[in-house]
Amino acid sequence: MNICHYIKLRSNCIRRKVGAVVVKDNRIISTGYNGTPRGIKNCFEGGCHRCKSETSSGVSLSECLCSHAEENAITQAAYYGVSLKDSTLYCTESPCLICAKMIIGAGIKKVIYEREYHFNEIVKKLFKEALITLKKFC
């Protein structure tokens, strides 16, 4: 989890810093932090208009250009052709519904999170049905 905290320092989002690390066979195979997609102007450079606005947390998320840390860890692995099947994802915040669906689709089998952020029952039910272990880091 300490590595997640280090990774989140790379986040270019001006509203929230989140880090994720994917591990398989005791090796780090991918990392991610929240921020704008590859090739898009960084959030702190004005890349995401929602982030620089005074919009409340959790509101108008469909207008945010930033990708979540889990999403970036998964797409980073895909970009380099690295399988995440049967891996473990560590993240500083609990995954949202969209990230949960990506985690299931990527074949990740265990999610360890530090802090609950908009964690909902649907995500918990999906992980249970998909046989994904979900654990809060203590």
C-alpha positions as a Markdown table, in Angstrom:
| # | Residue | x | y | z |
|---|---|---|---|---|
| 1 | Met | 0.0 | 0.0 | 0.0 |
| 2 | Asn | 3.0 | 2.3 | 0.5 |
| 3 | Ile | 3.8 | 2.0 | -3.2 |
| 4 | Cys | 0.2 | 3.1 | -4.0 |
| 5 | His | 0.8 | 6.2 | -2.0 |
| 6 | Tyr | 4.0 | 6.9 | -3.8 |
| 7 | Ile | 2.3 | 6.2 | -7.2 |
| 8 | Lys | -0.5 | 8.6 | -6.4 |
| 9 | Leu | 2.0 | 11.5 | -6.2 |
| 10 | Arg | 2.2 | 11.3 | -10.0 |
| 11 | Ser | -1.5 | 12.1 | -10.3 |
| 12 | Asn | -2.1 | 15.2 | -12.5 |
| 13 | Cys | -5.6 | 15.6 | -11.2 |
| 14 | Ile | -6.0 | 18.8 | -9.2 |
| 15 | Arg | -9.0 | 17.5 | -7.1 |
| 16 | Arg | -8.0 | 14.1 | -5.9 |
| 17 | Lys | -4.9 | 11.9 | -5.8 |
| 18 | Val | -5.4 | 8.1 | -6.0 |
| 19 | Gly | -2.9 | 5.4 | -6.7 |
| 20 | Ala | -3.2 | 1.8 | -7.8 |
| 21 | Val | -0.7 | -1.1 | -8.1 |
| 22 | Val | -1.4 | -4.5 | -9.7 |
| 23 | Val | 0.7 | -7.4 | -8.4 |
| 24 | Lys | 1.0 | -11.0 | -9.7 |
| 25 | Asp | 3.3 | -13.6 | -8.3 |
| 26 | Asn | 4.7 | -11.1 | -5.8 |
| 27 | Arg | 5.8 | -8.8 | -8.6 |
| 28 | Ile | 4.4 | -5.4 | -9.6 |
| 29 | Ile | 3.1 | -5.7 | -13.1 |
| 30 | Ser | 1.3 | -2.4 | -13.6 |
| 31 | Thr | 0.6 | 0.9 | -11.8 |
| 32 | Gly | -1.9 | 3.7 | -12.3 |
| 33 | Tyr | -2.9 | 7.1 | -10.9 |
| 34 | Asn | -5.8 | 9.3 | -11.7 |
| 35 | Gly | -5.5 | 11.9 | -14.4 |
| 36 | Thr | -6.2 | 12.7 | -18.0 |
| 37 | Pro | -5.6 | 10.1 | -20.6 |
| 38 | Arg | -2.3 | 9.7 | -22.5 |
| 39 | Gly | -1.8 | 12.5 | -24.9 |
| 40 | Ile | -4.4 | 14.8 | -23.4 |
| 41 | Lys | -3.4 | 18.0 | -21.7 |
| 42 | Asn | -2.8 | 17.4 | -17.9 |
| 43 | Cys | -5.6 | 18.3 | -15.5 |
| 44 | Phe | -3.4 | 20.9 | -13.7 |
| 45 | Glu | -2.7 | 22.5 | -17.1 |
| 46 | Gly | -6.4 | 23.0 | -17.8 |
| 47 | Gly | -7.1 | 19.6 | -19.5 |
| 48 | Cys | -10.2 | 18.9 | -17.4 |
| 49 | His | -12.7 | 21.7 | -17.1 |
| 50 | Arg | -14.7 | 19.9 | -14.4 |
| 51 | Cys | -11.7 | 19.6 | -12.1 |
| 52 | Lys | -10.9 | 23.3 | -12.2 |
| 53 | Ser | -14.5 | 24.2 | -11.6 |
| 54 | Glu | -16.2 | 24.5 | -8.3 |
| 55 | Thr | -18.4 | 21.4 | -8.9 |
| 56 | Ser | -19.0 | 19.4 | -5.8 |
| 57 | Ser | -17.3 | 16.1 | -5.2 |
| 58 | Gly | -19.3 | 13.2 | -6.8 |
| 59 | Val | -21.3 | 15.6 | -9.1 |
| 60 | Ser | -21.1 | 15.7 | -12.9 |
| 61 | Leu | -18.6 | 12.9 | -13.0 |
| 62 | Ser | -19.6 | 12.2 | -16.6 |
| 63 | Glu | -18.0 | 15.6 | -17.6 |
| 64 | Cys | -14.6 | 14.7 | -15.9 |
| 65 | Leu | -11.8 | 13.9 | -18.4 |
| 66 | Cys | -9.6 | 12.2 | -15.7 |
| 67 | Ser | -9.3 | 8.4 | -15.7 |
| 68 | His | -9.3 | 6.6 | -12.4 |
| 69 | Ala | -6.2 | 5.0 | -11.0 |
| 70 | Glu | -7.6 | 1.5 | -11.4 |
| 71 | Glu | -8.6 | 2.2 | -15.0 |
| 72 | Asn | -5.2 | 3.6 | -15.8 |
| 73 | Ala | -3.4 | 0.5 | -14.2 |
| 74 | Ile | -5.6 | -1.8 | -16.4 |
| 75 | Thr | -5.2 | 0.2 | -19.6 |
| 76 | Gln | -1.4 | 0.6 | -19.0 |
| 77 | Ala | -1.1 | -3.2 | -18.8 |
| 78 | Ala | -3.2 | -3.5 | -22.0 |
| 79 | Tyr | -1.0 | -0.9 | -23.7 |
| 80 | Tyr | 2.1 | -3.1 | -23.1 |
| 81 | Gly | 0.4 | -6.4 | -23.6 |
| 82 | Val | 0.5 | -7.6 | -19.9 |
| 83 | Ser | -2.1 | -10.0 | -18.7 |
| 84 | Leu | -3.8 | -9.2 | -15.4 |
| 85 | Lys | -5.4 | -12.6 | -15.1 |
| 86 | Asp | -5.4 | -13.8 | -11.5 |
| 87 | Ser | -3.6 | -10.7 | -10.2 |
| 88 | Thr | -4.2 | -8.5 | -7.1 |
| 89 | Leu | -5.1 | -4.8 | -7.3 |
| 90 | Tyr | -4.1 | -2.5 | -4.4 |
| 91 | Cys | -5.7 | 1.0 | -4.4 |
| 92 | Thr | -5.8 | 3.9 | -2.1 |
| 93 | Glu | -9.6 | 4.2 | -2.6 |
| 94 | Ser | -12.3 | 1.7 | -3.2 |
| 95 | Pro | -13.3 | 1.2 | -6.9 |
| 96 | Cys | -16.3 | 2.8 | -8.5 |
| 97 | Leu | -18.8 | 0.7 | -10.5 |
| 98 | Ile | -17.1 | 1.4 | -13.8 |
| 99 | Cys | -13.7 | 0.4 | -12.5 |
| 100 | Ala | -15.2 | -2.6 | -10.8 |
| 101 | Lys | -16.5 | -3.8 | -14.2 |
| 102 | Met | -13.1 | -3.2 | -15.7 |
| 103 | Ile | -11.5 | -5.2 | -12.8 |
| 104 | Ile | -13.8 | -8.1 | -13.5 |
| 105 | Gly | -13.2 | -8.0 | -17.2 |
| 106 | Ala | -9.4 | -7.9 | -16.8 |
| 107 | Gly | -9.4 | -11.1 | -14.7 |
| 108 | Ile | -8.2 | -9.5 | -11.5 |
| 109 | Lys | -9.0 | -11.8 | -8.6 |
| 110 | Lys | -8.4 | -9.7 | -5.5 |
| 111 | Val | -8.9 | -6.1 | -4.6 |
| 112 | Ile | -7.4 | -4.5 | -1.5 |
| 113 | Tyr | -8.3 | -0.9 | -0.9 |
| 114 | Glu | -7.4 | 1.6 | 1.9 |
| 115 | Arg | -10.3 | 4.0 | 2.1 |
| 116 | Glu | -14.0 | 3.7 | 1.0 |
| 117 | Tyr | -15.0 | 6.3 | -1.5 |
| 118 | His | -18.5 | 6.2 | -2.8 |
| 119 | Phe | -18.3 | 2.4 | -2.3 |
| 120 | Asn | -21.7 | 0.9 | -3.0 |
| 121 | Glu | -23.6 | -2.3 | -2.6 |
| 122 | Ile | -23.7 | -3.0 | -6.4 |
| 123 | Val | -19.9 | -3.2 | -6.5 |
| 124 | Lys | -19.7 | -5.5 | -3.6 |
| 125 | Lys | -22.4 | -7.8 | -5.1 |
| 126 | Leu | -20.6 | -7.8 | -8.5 |
| 127 | Phe | -17.3 | -8.8 | -6.9 |
| 128 | Lys | -19.0 | -11.5 | -4.9 |
| 129 | Glu | -20.7 | -12.9 | -8.0 |
| 130 | Ala | -17.4 | -12.7 | -10.0 |
| 131 | Leu | -15.6 | -14.5 | -7.1 |
| 132 | Ile | -13.3 | -11.5 | -6.5 |
| 133 | Thr | -11.9 | -11.2 | -3.0 |
| 134 | Leu | -12.5 | -7.7 | -1.6 |
| 135 | Lys | -10.6 | -6.6 | 1.4 |
| 136 | Lys | -10.1 | -3.3 | 3.3 |
| 137 | Phe | -6.5 | -2.7 | 4.1 |
| 138 | Cys | -5.9 | -2.3 | 7.9 |
